[in-house]
mmCIF file with all atom_site columns, C-alpha atoms in Angstrom:
data_model
loop_
_atom_site.group_PDB
_atom_site.id
_atom_site.type_symbol
_atom_site.label_atom_id
_atom_site.label_alt_id
_atom_site.label_comp_id
_atom_site.label_asym_id
_atom_site.label_entity_id
_atom_site.label_seq_id
_atom_site.pdbx_PDB_ins_code
_atom_site.Cartn_x
_atom_site.Cartn_y
_atom_site.Cartn_z
_atom_site.occupancy
_atom_site.B_iso_or_equiv
_atom_site.pdbx_formal_charge
_atom_site.auth_seq_id
_atom_site.auth_comp_id
_atom_site.auth_asym_id
_atom_site.auth_atom_id
_atom_site.pdbx_PDB_model_num
ATOM 1   C CA . GLU A 1 1   ? 4.781   -2.647  20.313  1.00 0.00 ? 17  GLU A CA 1
ATOM 2   C CA . ALA A 1 2   ? 3.010   0.363   18.782  1.00 0.00 ? 18  ALA A CA 1
ATOM 3   C CA . GLY A 1 3   ? 2.356   0.265   15.058  1.00 0.00 ? 19  GLY A CA 1
ATOM 4   C CA . VAL A 1 4   ? 2.677   3.041   12.527  1.00 0.00 ? 20  VAL A CA 1
ATOM 5   C CA . THR A 1 5   ? 0.530   5.993   13.528  1.00 0.00 ? 21  THR A CA 1
ATOM 6   C CA . GLN A 1 6   ? -0.699  8.866   11.406  1.00 0.00 ? 22  GLN A CA 1
ATOM 7   C CA . PHE A 1 7   ? -2.262  12.202  12.236  1.00 0.00 ? 23  PHE A CA 1
ATOM 8   C CA . PRO A 1 8   ? -4.798  13.511  11.514  1.00 0.00 ? 24  PRO A CA 1
ATOM 9   C CA . SER A 1 9   ? -7.093  10.660  10.544  1.00 0.00 ? 25  SER A CA 1
ATOM 10  C CA . HIS A 1 10  ? -9.180  13.031  8.408   1.00 0.00 ? 26  HIS A CA 1
ATOM 11  C CA . SER A 1 11  ? -8.655  16.514  7.022   1.00 0.00 ? 27  SER A CA 1
ATOM 12  C CA . VAL A 1 12  ? -11.067 18.672  5.045   1.00 0.00 ? 28  VAL A CA 1
ATOM 13  C CA . ILE A 1 13  ? -9.575  21.862  3.626   1.00 0.00 ? 29  ILE A CA 1
ATOM 14  C CA . GLU A 1 14  ? -10.307 24.368  0.924   1.00 0.00 ? 30  GLU A CA 1
ATOM 15  C CA . LYS A 1 15  ? -8.378  24.635  -2.289  1.00 0.00 ? 31  LYS A CA 1
ATOM 16  C CA . GLY A 1 16  ? -5.367  26.872  -1.778  1.00 0.00 ? 32  GLY A CA 1
ATOM 17  C CA . GLN A 1 17  ? -4.922  26.052  1.900   1.00 0.00 ? 33  GLN A CA 1
ATOM 18  C CA . THR A 1 18  ? -2.015  24.213  3.450   1.00 0.00 ? 34  THR A CA 1
ATOM 19  C CA . VAL A 1 19  ? -2.180  20.844  5.165   1.00 0.00 ? 35  VAL A CA 1
ATOM 20  C CA . THR A 1 20  ? 0.526   18.961  7.047   1.00 0.00 ? 36  THR A CA 1
ATOM 21  C CA . LEU A 1 21  ? 0.274   15.232  7.605   1.00 0.00 ? 37  LEU A CA 1
ATOM 22  C CA . ARG A 1 22  ? 2.336   13.439  10.205  1.00 0.00 ? 38  ARG A CA 1
ATOM 23  C CA . CYS A 1 23  ? 3.596   9.873   10.397  1.00 0.00 ? 39  CYS A CA 1
ATOM 24  C CA . ASP A 1 24  ? 5.267   8.126   13.313  1.00 0.00 ? 40  ASP A CA 1
ATOM 25  C CA . PRO A 1 25  ? 6.903   4.885   12.152  1.00 0.00 ? 41  PRO A CA 1
ATOM 26  C CA . ILE A 1 26  ? 7.469   1.810   14.256  1.00 0.00 ? 42  ILE A CA 1
ATOM 27  C CA . SER A 1 27  ? 10.283  2.476   16.684  1.00 0.00 ? 43  SER A CA 1
ATOM 28  C CA . GLY A 1 28  ? 13.611  1.356   15.262  1.00 0.00 ? 44  GLY A CA 1
ATOM 29  C CA . HIS A 1 29  ? 12.469  1.313   11.638  1.00 0.00 ? 45  HIS A CA 1
ATOM 30  C CA . ASP A 1 30  ? 14.899  3.373   9.583   1.00 0.00 ? 46  ASP A CA 1
ATOM 31  C CA . ASN A 1 31  ? 12.797  3.172   6.431   1.00 0.00 ? 47  ASN A CA 1
ATOM 32  C CA . LEU A 1 32  ? 9.706   5.279   6.027   1.00 0.00 ? 48  LEU A CA 1
ATOM 33  C CA . TYR A 1 33  ? 7.479   5.445   2.972   1.00 0.00 ? 49  TYR A CA 1
ATOM 34  C CA . TRP A 1 34  ? 4.674   7.734   1.895   1.00 0.00 ? 50  TRP A CA 1
ATOM 35  C CA . TYR A 1 35  ? 1.950   6.472   -0.438  1.00 0.00 ? 51  TYR A CA 1
ATOM 36  C CA . ARG A 1 36  ? -1.279  7.937   -1.768  1.00 0.00 ? 52  ARG A CA 1
ATOM 37  C CA . ARG A 1 37  ? -4.476  6.317   -2.946  1.00 0.00 ? 53  ARG A CA 1
ATOM 38  C CA . VAL A 1 38  ? -6.877  8.372   -5.028  1.00 0.00 ? 54  VAL A CA 1
ATOM 39  C CA . MET A 1 39  ? -10.401 6.983   -4.904  1.00 0.00 ? 55  MET A CA 1
ATOM 40  C CA . GLY A 1 40  ? -10.721 3.623   -6.605  1.00 0.00 ? 56  GLY A CA 1
ATOM 41  C CA . LYS A 1 41  ? -7.186  3.614   -7.921  1.00 0.00 ? 57  LYS A CA 1
ATOM 42  C CA . GLU A 1 42  ? -3.947  1.948   -6.949  1.00 0.00 ? 58  GLU A CA 1
ATOM 43  C CA . ILE A 1 43  ? -1.819  2.827   -3.949  1.00 0.00 ? 59  ILE A CA 1
ATOM 44  C CA . LYS A 1 44  ? 0.912   4.968   -5.459  1.00 0.00 ? 60  LYS A CA 1
ATOM 45  C CA . PHE A 1 45  ? 4.400   5.386   -4.085  1.00 0.00 ? 61  PHE A CA 1
ATOM 46  C CA . LEU A 1 46  ? 5.385   8.953   -3.244  1.00 0.00 ? 62  LEU A CA 1
ATOM 47  C CA . LEU A 1 47  ? 8.749   8.746   -1.529  1.00 0.00 ? 63  LEU A CA 1
ATOM 48  C CA . HIS A 1 48  ? 11.092  6.752   0.675   1.00 0.00 ? 64  HIS A CA 1
ATOM 49  C CA . PHE A 1 49  ? 13.243  7.939   3.561   1.00 0.00 ? 65  PHE A CA 1
ATOM 50  C CA . VAL A 1 50  ? 16.177  6.075   5.030   1.00 0.00 ? 66  VAL A CA 1
ATOM 51  C CA . LYS A 1 51  ? 16.590  7.690   8.403   1.00 0.00 ? 67  LYS A CA 1
ATOM 52  C CA . GLU A 1 52  ? 16.505  11.420  7.632   1.00 0.00 ? 68  GLU A CA 1
ATOM 53  C CA . SER A 1 53  ? 17.632  11.126  4.002   1.00 0.00 ? 69  SER A CA 1
ATOM 54  C CA . LYS A 1 54  ? 15.371  10.953  0.975   1.00 0.00 ? 70  LYS A CA 1
ATOM 55  C CA . GLN A 1 55  ? 16.284  7.706   -0.767  1.00 0.00 ? 71  GLN A CA 1
ATOM 56  C CA . ASP A 1 56  ? 13.767  8.013   -3.559  1.00 0.00 ? 72  ASP A CA 1
ATOM 57  C CA . GLU A 1 57  ? 11.294  10.814  -4.175  1.00 0.00 ? 73  GLU A CA 1
ATOM 58  C CA . SER A 1 58  ? 10.419  9.886   -7.733  1.00 0.00 ? 74  SER A CA 1
ATOM 59  C CA . GLY A 1 59  ? 6.730   9.518   -6.909  1.00 0.00 ? 75  GLY A CA 1
ATOM 60  C CA . MET A 1 60  ? 6.175   13.027  -5.584  1.00 0.00 ? 76  MET A CA 1
ATOM 61  C CA . PRO A 1 61  ? 3.569   14.627  -7.866  1.00 0.00 ? 77  PRO A CA 1
ATOM 62  C CA . ASN A 1 62  ? 4.972   18.164  -7.965  1.00 0.00 ? 78  ASN A CA 1
ATOM 63  C CA . ASN A 1 63  ? 6.684   20.840  -5.920  1.00 0.00 ? 79  ASN A CA 1
ATOM 64  C CA . ARG A 1 64  ? 3.547   21.572  -3.913  1.00 0.00 ? 80  ARG A CA 1
ATOM 65  C CA . PHE A 1 65  ? 4.430   18.487  -1.875  1.00 0.00 ? 81  PHE A CA 1
ATOM 66  C CA . LEU A 1 66  ? 7.226   18.660  0.699   1.00 0.00 ? 82  LEU A CA 1
ATOM 67  C CA . ALA A 1 67  ? 8.250   15.761  2.902   1.00 0.00 ? 83  ALA A CA 1
ATOM 68  C CA . GLU A 1 68  ? 10.635  15.975  5.817   1.00 0.00 ? 84  GLU A CA 1
ATOM 69  C CA . ARG A 1 69  ? 12.024  13.609  8.403   1.00 0.00 ? 85  ARG A CA 1
ATOM 70  C CA . THR A 1 70  ? 14.209  15.683  10.654  1.00 0.00 ? 86  THR A CA 1
ATOM 71  C CA . GLY A 1 71  ? 16.125  13.542  13.129  1.00 0.00 ? 87  GLY A CA 1
ATOM 72  C CA . GLY A 1 72  ? 15.142  10.374  11.352  1.00 0.00 ? 88  GLY A CA 1
ATOM 73  C CA . THR A 1 73  ? 12.111  9.696   13.522  1.00 0.00 ? 89  THR A CA 1
ATOM 74  C CA . TYR A 1 74  ? 8.671   10.978  12.552  1.00 0.00 ? 90  TYR A CA 1
ATOM 75  C CA . SER A 1 75  ? 7.956   12.433  9.126   1.00 0.00 ? 91  SER A CA 1
ATOM 76  C CA . THR A 1 76  ? 5.697   15.187  7.841   1.00 0.00 ? 92  THR A CA 1
ATOM 77  C CA . LEU A 1 77  ? 4.180   15.638  4.418   1.00 0.00 ? 93  LEU A CA 1
ATOM 78  C CA . LYS A 1 78  ? 3.051   19.162  3.626   1.00 0.00 ? 94  LYS A CA 1
ATOM 79  C CA . VAL A 1 79  ? 0.824   20.098  0.718   1.00 0.00 ? 95  VAL A CA 1
ATOM 80  C CA . GLN A 1 80  ? 0.925   23.796  -0.129  1.00 0.00 ? 96  GLN A CA 1
ATOM 81  C CA . PRO A 1 81  ? -1.207  25.060  -1.765  1.00 0.00 ? 97  PRO A CA 1
ATOM 82  C CA . ALA A 1 82  ? -3.654  22.163  -1.912  1.00 0.00 ? 98  ALA A CA 1
ATOM 83  C CA . GLU A 1 83  ? -5.547  21.455  -5.125  1.00 0.00 ? 99  GLU A CA 1
ATOM 84  C CA . LEU A 1 84  ? -8.722  19.445  -5.704  1.00 0.00 ? 100 LEU A CA 1
ATOM 85  C CA . GLU A 1 85  ? -6.803  16.526  -7.235  1.00 0.00 ? 101 GLU A CA 1
ATOM 86  C CA . ASP A 1 86  ? -4.780  16.122  -4.035  1.00 0.00 ? 102 ASP A CA 1
ATOM 87  C CA . SER A 1 87  ? -7.785  14.520  -2.346  1.00 0.00 ? 103 SER A CA 1
ATOM 88  C CA . GLY A 1 88  ? -7.234  10.909  -1.369  1.00 0.00 ? 104 GLY A CA 1
ATOM 89  C CA . VAL A 1 89  ? -5.884  8.693   1.361   1.00 0.00 ? 105 VAL A CA 1
ATOM 90  C CA . TYR A 1 90  ? -2.266  9.227   2.327   1.00 0.00 ? 106 TYR A CA 1
ATOM 91  C CA . PHE A 1 91  ? -0.600  6.177   3.814   1.00 0.00 ? 107 PHE A CA 1
ATOM 92  C CA . CYS A 1 92  ? 2.672   5.954   5.625   1.00 0.00 ? 108 CYS A CA 1
ATOM 93  C CA . ALA A 1 93  ? 4.585   2.678   6.001   1.00 0.00 ? 109 ALA A CA 1
ATOM 94  C CA . SER A 1 94  ? 7.802   1.684   7.701   1.00 0.00 ? 110 SER A CA 1
ATOM 95  C CA . SER A 1 95  ? 10.180  -1.244  7.456   1.00 0.00 ? 111 SER A CA 1
ATOM 96  C CA . GLN A 1 96  ? 13.506  -2.440  8.802   1.00 0.00 ? 112 GLN A CA 1
ATOM 97  C CA . ASP A 1 97  ? 15.401  -3.885  5.848   1.00 0.00 ? 113 ASP A CA 1
ATOM 98  C CA . PRO A 1 98  ? 14.229  -2.715  2.408   1.00 0.00 ? 114 PRO A CA 1
ATOM 99  C CA . GLY A 1 99  ? 17.112  -4.370  0.610   1.00 0.00 ? 115 GLY A CA 1
ATOM 100 C CA . GLN A 1 100 ? 16.315  -7.768  2.050   1.00 0.00 ? 116 GLN A CA 1
ATOM 101 C CA . ARG A 1 101 ? 14.291  -10.335 0.202   1.00 0.00 ? 117 ARG A CA 1
ATOM 102 C CA . GLN A 1 102 ? 11.694  -10.610 2.931   1.00 0.00 ? 118 GLN A CA 1
ATOM 103 C CA . GLU A 1 103 ? 11.101  -6.950  3.610   1.00 0.00 ? 119 GLU A CA 1
ATOM 104 C CA . THR A 1 104 ? 7.762   -6.285  5.266   1.00 0.00 ? 120 THR A CA 1
ATOM 105 C CA . GLN A 1 105 ? 6.268   -2.830  5.129   1.00 0.00 ? 121 GLN A CA 1
ATOM 106 C CA . TYR A 1 106 ? 3.894   -2.007  7.954   1.00 0.00 ? 122 TYR A CA 1
ATOM 107 C CA . PHE A 1 107 ? 1.212   0.506   7.056   1.00 0.00 ? 123 PHE A CA 1
ATOM 108 C CA . GLY A 1 108 ? -0.421  3.166   9.164   1.00 0.00 ? 124 GLY A CA 1
ATOM 109 C CA . PRO A 1 109 ? -4.190  3.735   9.114   1.00 0.00 ? 125 PRO A CA 1
ATOM 110 C CA . GLY A 1 110 ? -3.904  6.600   6.637   1.00 0.00 ? 126 GLY A CA 1
ATOM 111 C CA . THR A 1 111 ? -4.996  10.232  6.547   1.00 0.00 ? 127 THR A CA 1
ATOM 112 C CA . ARG A 1 112 ? -8.102  10.904  4.483   1.00 0.00 ? 128 ARG A CA 1
ATOM 113 C CA . LEU A 1 113 ? -7.678  14.276  2.808   1.00 0.00 ? 129 LEU A CA 1
ATOM 114 C CA . LEU A 1 114 ? -10.523 16.048  1.108   1.00 0.00 ? 130 LEU A CA 1
ATOM 115 C CA . VAL A 1 115 ? -9.840  19.291  -0.740  1.00 0.00 ? 131 VAL A CA 1
ATOM 116 C CA . LEU A 1 116 ? -12.952 21.329  -1.532  1.00 0.00 ? 132 LEU A CA 1
ATOM 117 C CA . GLY B 2 1   ? 5.872   2.754   -15.703 1.00 0.00 ? 17  GLY B CA 1
ATOM 118 C CA . GLN B 2 2   ? 4.961   -0.594  -14.236 1.00 0.00 ? 18  GLN B CA 1
ATOM 119 C CA . GLN B 2 3   ? 1.277   -1.216  -13.639 1.00 0.00 ? 19  GLN B CA 1
ATOM 120 C CA . LEU B 2 4   ? -0.708  -3.962  -12.008 1.00 0.00 ? 20  LEU B CA 1
ATOM 121 C CA . ASN B 2 5   ? -4.249  -4.955  -12.888 1.00 0.00 ? 21  ASN B CA 1
ATOM 122 C CA . GLN B 2 6   ? -6.538  -6.708  -10.460 1.00 0.00 ? 22  GLN B CA 1
ATOM 123 C CA . SER B 2 7   ? -9.695  -8.584  -11.215 1.00 0.00 ? 23  SER B CA 1
ATOM 124 C CA . PRO B 2 8   ? -12.415 -8.579  -10.393 1.00 0.00 ? 24  PRO B CA 1
ATOM 125 C CA . GLN B 2 9   ? -12.698 -4.958  -9.379  1.00 0.00 ? 25  GLN B CA 1
ATOM 126 C CA . SER B 2 10  ? -15.357 -5.894  -6.827  1.00 0.00 ? 26  SER B CA 1
ATOM 127 C CA . MET B 2 11  ? -17.291 -8.966  -5.853  1.00 0.00 ? 27  MET B CA 1
ATOM 128 C CA . PHE B 2 12  ? -20.270 -9.927  -3.736  1.00 0.00 ? 28  PHE B CA 1
ATOM 129 C CA . ILE B 2 13  ? -20.336 -13.459 -2.387  1.00 0.00 ? 29  ILE B CA 1
ATOM 130 C CA . GLN B 2 14  ? -22.378 -15.484 0.036   1.00 0.00 ? 30  GLN B CA 1
ATOM 131 C CA . GLU B 2 15  ? -20.861 -16.402 3.379   1.00 0.00 ? 31  GLU B CA 1
ATOM 132 C CA . GLY B 2 16  ? -19.248 -19.816 3.129   1.00 0.00 ? 32  GLY B CA 1
ATOM 133 C CA . GLU B 2 17  ? -18.336 -19.516 -0.550  1.00 0.00 ? 33  GLU B CA 1
ATOM 134 C CA . ASP B 2 18  ? -14.807 -19.655 -1.890  1.00 0.00 ? 34  ASP B CA 1
ATOM 135 C CA . VAL B 2 19  ? -13.252 -16.588 -3.519  1.00 0.00 ? 35  VAL B CA 1
ATOM 136 C CA . SER B 2 20  ? -10.645 -16.197 -6.234  1.00 0.00 ? 36  SER B CA 1
ATOM 137 C CA . MET B 2 21  ? -8.980  -13.011 -7.368  1.00 0.00 ? 37  MET B CA 1
ATOM 138 C CA . ASN B 2 22  ? -5.943  -12.306 -9.465  1.00 0.00 ? 38  ASN B CA 1
ATOM 139 C CA . CYS B 2 23  ? -3.310  -9.759  -10.249 1.00 0.00 ? 39  CYS B CA 1
ATOM 140 C CA . THR B 2 24  ? -1.487  -9.354  -13.550 1.00 0.00 ? 40  THR B CA 1
ATOM 141 C CA . SER B 2 25  ? 1.458   -7.323  -14.731 1.00 0.00 ? 41  SER B CA 1
ATOM 142 C CA . SER B 2 26  ? 2.954   -6.477  -18.085 1.00 0.00 ? 42  SER B CA 1
ATOM 143 C CA . SER B 2 27  ? 6.440   -6.960  -16.641 1.00 0.00 ? 43  SER B CA 1
ATOM 144 C CA . ILE B 2 28  ? 8.178   -9.639  -14.605 1.00 0.00 ? 44  ILE B CA 1
ATOM 145 C CA . PHE B 2 29  ? 8.253   -9.438  -10.830 1.00 0.00 ? 45  PHE B CA 1
ATOM 146 C CA . ASN B 2 30  ? 10.433  -11.305 -8.329  1.00 0.00 ? 46  ASN B CA 1
ATOM 147 C CA . THR B 2 31  ? 8.250   -10.643 -5.314  1.00 0.00 ? 47  THR B CA 1
ATOM 148 C CA . TRP B 2 32  ? 4.489   -10.623 -4.956  1.00 0.00 ? 48  TRP B CA 1
ATOM 149 C CA . LEU B 2 33  ? 2.637   -9.458  -1.873  1.00 0.00 ? 49  LEU B CA 1
ATOM 150 C CA . TRP B 2 34  ? -1.033  -9.613  -0.955  1.00 0.00 ? 50  TRP B CA 1
ATOM 151 C CA . TYR B 2 35  ? -2.467  -7.055  1.476   1.00 0.00 ? 51  TYR B CA 1
ATOM 152 C CA . LYS B 2 36  ? -5.919  -6.606  2.975   1.00 0.00 ? 52  LYS B CA 1
ATOM 153 C CA . GLN B 2 37  ? -7.339  -3.240  3.980   1.00 0.00 ? 53  GLN B CA 1
ATOM 154 C CA . ASP B 2 38  ? -10.186 -3.139  6.469   1.00 0.00 ? 54  ASP B CA 1
ATOM 155 C CA . PRO B 2 39  ? -12.441 -0.072  6.458   1.00 0.00 ? 55  PRO B CA 1
ATOM 156 C CA . GLY B 2 40  ? -10.702 2.856   8.157   1.00 0.00 ? 56  GLY B CA 1
ATOM 157 C CA . GLU B 2 41  ? -7.435  0.970   8.525   1.00 0.00 ? 57  GLU B CA 1
ATOM 158 C CA . GLY B 2 42  ? -4.207  0.667   6.597   1.00 0.00 ? 58  GLY B CA 1
ATOM 159 C CA . PRO B 2 43  ? -3.260  -2.360  4.468   1.00 0.00 ? 59  PRO B CA 1
ATOM 160 C CA . VAL B 2 44  ? -2.051  -5.407  6.380   1.00 0.00 ? 60  VAL B CA 1
ATOM 161 C CA . LEU B 2 45  ? 0.242   -7.973  4.796   1.00 0.00 ? 61  LEU B CA 1
ATOM 162 C CA . LEU B 2 46  ? -1.433  -11.366 4.280   1.00 0.00 ? 62  LEU B CA 1
ATOM 163 C CA . ILE B 2 47  ? 0.976   -13.406 2.192   1.00 0.00 ? 63  ILE B CA 1
ATOM 164 C CA . ALA B 2 48  ? 4.370   -12.844 0.579   1.00 0.00 ? 64  ALA B CA 1
ATOM 165 C CA . LEU B 2 49  ? 5.660   -14.852 -2.399  1.00 0.00 ? 65  LEU B CA 1
ATOM 166 C CA . TYR B 2 50  ? 9.291   -14.960 -3.520  1.00 0.00 ? 66  TYR B CA 1
ATOM 167 C CA . LYS B 2 51  ? 9.623   -17.705 -6.126  1.00 0.00 ? 67  LYS B CA 1
ATOM 168 C CA . ALA B 2 52  ? 7.856   -18.503 -9.388  1.00 0.00 ? 68  ALA B CA 1
ATOM 169 C CA . GLY B 2 53  ? 5.352   -21.316 -8.873  1.00 0.00 ? 69  GLY B CA 1
ATOM 170 C CA . GLU B 2 54  ? 5.379   -20.874 -5.100  1.00 0.00 ? 70  GLU B CA 1
ATOM 171 C CA . LEU B 2 55  ? 2.109   -21.706 -3.363  1.00 0.00 ? 71  LEU B CA 1
ATOM 172 C CA . THR B 2 56  ? 1.725   -20.330 0.162   1.00 0.00 ? 72  THR B CA 1
ATOM 173 C CA . SER B 2 57  ? -1.129  -20.591 2.640   1.00 0.00 ? 73  SER B CA 1
ATOM 174 C CA . ASN B 2 58  ? -2.138  -18.507 5.624   1.00 0.00 ? 74  ASN B CA 1
ATOM 175 C CA . GLY B 2 59  ? -5.169  -20.087 7.269   1.00 0.00 ? 75  GLY B CA 1
ATOM 176 C CA . ARG B 2 60  ? -8.035  -20.001 4.782   1.00 0.00 ? 76  ARG B CA 1
ATOM 177 C CA . LEU B 2 61  ? -5.979  -17.921 2.369   1.00 0.00 ? 77  LEU B CA 1
ATOM 178 C CA . THR B 2 62  ? -3.795  -19.383 -0.370  1.00 0.00 ? 78  THR B CA 1
ATOM 179 C CA . ALA B 2 63  ? -1.731  -17.394 -2.830  1.00 0.00 ? 79  ALA B CA 1
ATOM 180 C CA . GLN B 2 64  ? 0.329   -18.479 -5.803  1.00 0.00 ? 80  GLN B CA 1
ATOM 181 C CA . PHE B 2 65  ? 3.215   -16.850 -7.640  1.00 0.00 ? 81  PHE B CA 1
ATOM 182 C CA . GLY B 2 66  ? 2.510   -17.411 -11.333 1.00 0.00 ? 82  GLY B CA 1
ATOM 183 C CA . ILE B 2 67  ? 4.974   -19.425 -13.411 1.00 0.00 ? 83  ILE B CA 1
ATOM 184 C CA . THR B 2 68  ? 5.371   -16.592 -15.911 1.00 0.00 ? 84  THR B CA 1
ATOM 185 C CA . ARG B 2 69  ? 6.210   -14.243 -12.996 1.00 0.00 ? 85  ARG B CA 1
ATOM 186 C CA . LYS B 2 70  ? 3.676   -11.826 -14.420 1.00 0.00 ? 86  LYS B CA 1
ATOM 187 C CA . ASP B 2 71  ? 0.732   -12.819 -12.286 1.00 0.00 ? 87  ASP B CA 1
ATOM 188 C CA . SER B 2 72  ? -0.410  -13.963 -8.879  1.00 0.00 ? 88  SER B CA 1
ATOM 189 C CA . PHE B 2 73  ? -3.618  -15.422 -7.478  1.00 0.00 ? 89  PHE B CA 1
ATOM 190 C CA . LEU B 2 74  ? -5.285  -15.223 -4.091  1.00 0.00 ? 90  LEU B CA 1
ATOM 191 C CA . ASN B 2 75  ? -7.931  -17.684 -2.976  1.00 0.00 ? 91  ASN B CA 1
ATOM 192 C CA . ILE B 2 76  ? -10.050 -17.481 0.149   1.00 0.00 ? 92  ILE B CA 1
ATOM 193 C CA . SER B 2 77  ? -11.914 -20.587 1.209   1.00 0.00 ? 93  SER B CA 1
ATOM 194 C CA . ALA B 2 78  ? -15.151 -20.691 3.205   1.00 0.00 ? 94  ALA B CA 1
ATOM 195 C CA . SER B 2 79  ? -15.551 -16.921 3.392   1.00 0.00 ? 95  SER B CA 1
ATOM 196 C CA . ILE B 2 80  ? -16.771 -15.271 6.597   1.00 0.00 ? 96  ILE B CA 1
ATOM 197 C CA . PRO B 2 81  ? -18.089 -11.737 7.234   1.00 0.00 ? 97  PRO B CA 1
ATOM 198 C CA . SER B 2 82  ? -14.730 -10.452 8.497   1.00 0.00 ? 98  SER B CA 1
ATOM 199 C CA . ASP B 2 83  ? -13.189 -11.180 5.092   1.00 0.00 ? 99  ASP B CA 1
ATOM 200 C CA . VAL B 2 84  ? -14.877 -7.983  3.881   1.00 0.00 ? 100 VAL B CA 1
ATOM 201 C CA . GLY B 2 85  ? -12.369 -5.391  2.734   1.00 0.00 ? 101 GLY B CA 1
ATOM 202 C CA . ILE B 2 86  ? -10.127 -4.379  -0.133  1.00 0.00 ? 102 ILE B CA 1
ATOM 203 C CA . TYR B 2 87  ? -7.429  -6.801  -1.254  1.00 0.00 ? 103 TYR B CA 1
ATOM 204 C CA . PHE B 2 88  ? -4.354  -5.279  -2.847  1.00 0.00 ? 104 PHE B CA 1
ATOM 205 C CA . CYS B 2 89  ? -1.575  -7.040  -4.675  1.00 0.00 ? 105 CYS B CA 1
ATOM 206 C CA . ALA B 2 90  ? 1.887   -5.510  -4.850  1.00 0.00 ? 106 ALA B CA 1
ATOM 207 C CA . GLY B 2 91  ? 4.989   -6.516  -6.734  1.00 0.00 ? 107 GLY B CA 1
ATOM 208 C CA . ARG B 2 92  ? 8.548   -5.534  -7.363  1.00 0.00 ? 108 ARG B CA 1
ATOM 209 C CA . ASP B 2 93  ? 11.217  -6.720  -9.728  1.00 0.00 ? 109 ASP B CA 1
ATOM 210 C CA . ASN B 2 94  ? 14.319  -6.296  -7.591  1.00 0.00 ? 110 ASN B CA 1
ATOM 211 C CA . TYR B 2 95  ? 15.055  -6.328  -3.892  1.00 0.00 ? 111 TYR B CA 1
ATOM 212 C CA . GLY B 2 96  ? 15.433  -2.791  -2.683  1.00 0.00 ? 112 GLY B CA 1
ATOM 213 C CA . GLN B 2 97  ? 13.187  -1.424  -5.408  1.00 0.00 ? 113 GLN B CA 1
ATOM 214 C CA . ASN B 2 98  ? 9.860   0.125   -4.584  1.00 0.00 ? 114 ASN B CA 1
ATOM 215 C CA . PHE B 2 99  ? 6.683   -1.900  -4.647  1.00 0.00 ? 115 PHE B CA 1
ATOM 216 C CA . VAL B 2 100 ? 3.986   -1.276  -7.246  1.00 0.00 ? 116 VAL B CA 1
ATOM 217 C CA . PHE B 2 101 ? 0.410   -1.745  -6.059  1.00 0.00 ? 117 PHE B CA 1
ATOM 218 C CA . GLY B 2 102 ? -2.706  -2.799  -7.905  1.00 0.00 ? 118 GLY B CA 1
ATOM 219 C CA . PRO B 2 103 ? -6.023  -0.889  -7.663  1.00 0.00 ? 119 PRO B CA 1
ATOM 220 C CA . GLY B 2 104 ? -7.520  -3.482  -5.329  1.00 0.00 ? 120 GLY B CA 1
ATOM 221 C CA . THR B 2 105 ? -10.419 -5.947  -5.331  1.00 0.00 ? 121 THR B CA 1
ATOM 222 C CA . ARG B 2 106 ? -13.283 -4.960  -3.054  1.00 0.00 ? 122 ARG B CA 1
ATOM 223 C CA . LEU B 2 107 ? -14.879 -7.999  -1.408  1.00 0.00 ? 123 LEU B CA 1
ATOM 224 C CA . SER B 2 108 ? -18.326 -7.992  0.168   1.00 0.00 ? 124 SER B CA 1
ATOM 225 C CA . VAL B 2 109 ? -19.631 -11.043 2.021   1.00 0.00 ? 125 VAL B CA 1
ATOM 226 C CA . LEU B 2 110 ? -23.370 -11.449 2.362   1.00 0.00 ? 126 LEU B CA 1
ATOM 227 C CA . PRO B 2 111 ? -24.692 -13.351 5.399   1.00 0.00 ? 127 PRO B CA 1
#
C-alpha cells in the first residue's frame, strides 16, 4: 500500500512568487492534515480536511495560504505571495478515524520550501 | 496555546549506550505519541500512550505516560547507528482534537 506522498520534495522561490504544494494521502483516508516545521521549532498544525471539507483551519498563518481538497482526494496548499518567513518543511498527514482513541496519523516525506 | 517542551534539544551518544529524553507540557494530555523523523523523511509513529502511568515498549524503545499527565519519557536501550534522527513527542487532550508537537530531540550516535 502506498504511503502519503508529497510533491515537490524541495522548492526554492523568490519572495513574492507563488508556490503550490501537493499531497496525496493514503487511499481511503478521509482525514488529511497539513503541518509546518520552521527550522529547529515544533511541527505546527495548519489545517485539517475531512474529505473535501475544512474541519479546522485555525493554524493557517494568514490569508496568503490557501488549501484545497477538491473531490476529497489529493490536497494542494498554495502560498501567494511567499514571504521569507514561510520557509520551512511542510508536512502532510492522513488518517482514518480522528475521533477514535487510537488514531494514527501517517506522515508524508515533506516539502522543503526555501523563500529567498 | 498549548506548548510542549522537549529535552534535551540534542544529544550525542556512543553506540551501545542507553538514551533518555522527555517531553513536558503545562497542560494535561490524554494521549501521548512519540515519532521519529529520519533525514529527508516524514515522522513515523513509534509508540502511542493512552493512560496515565502506562509503560509501553516497542523493541528497544520504551515510553511512559507520566502520572501527572503532563509529561512523557522515551528511552532507547543499546543505541545503534540507525537510531539517528529527530524524536518528536505529540499530545492532545481530547479525542478528535488536534495534536500538539514538541520541537524535537536530535539524536546522534557515534560509532
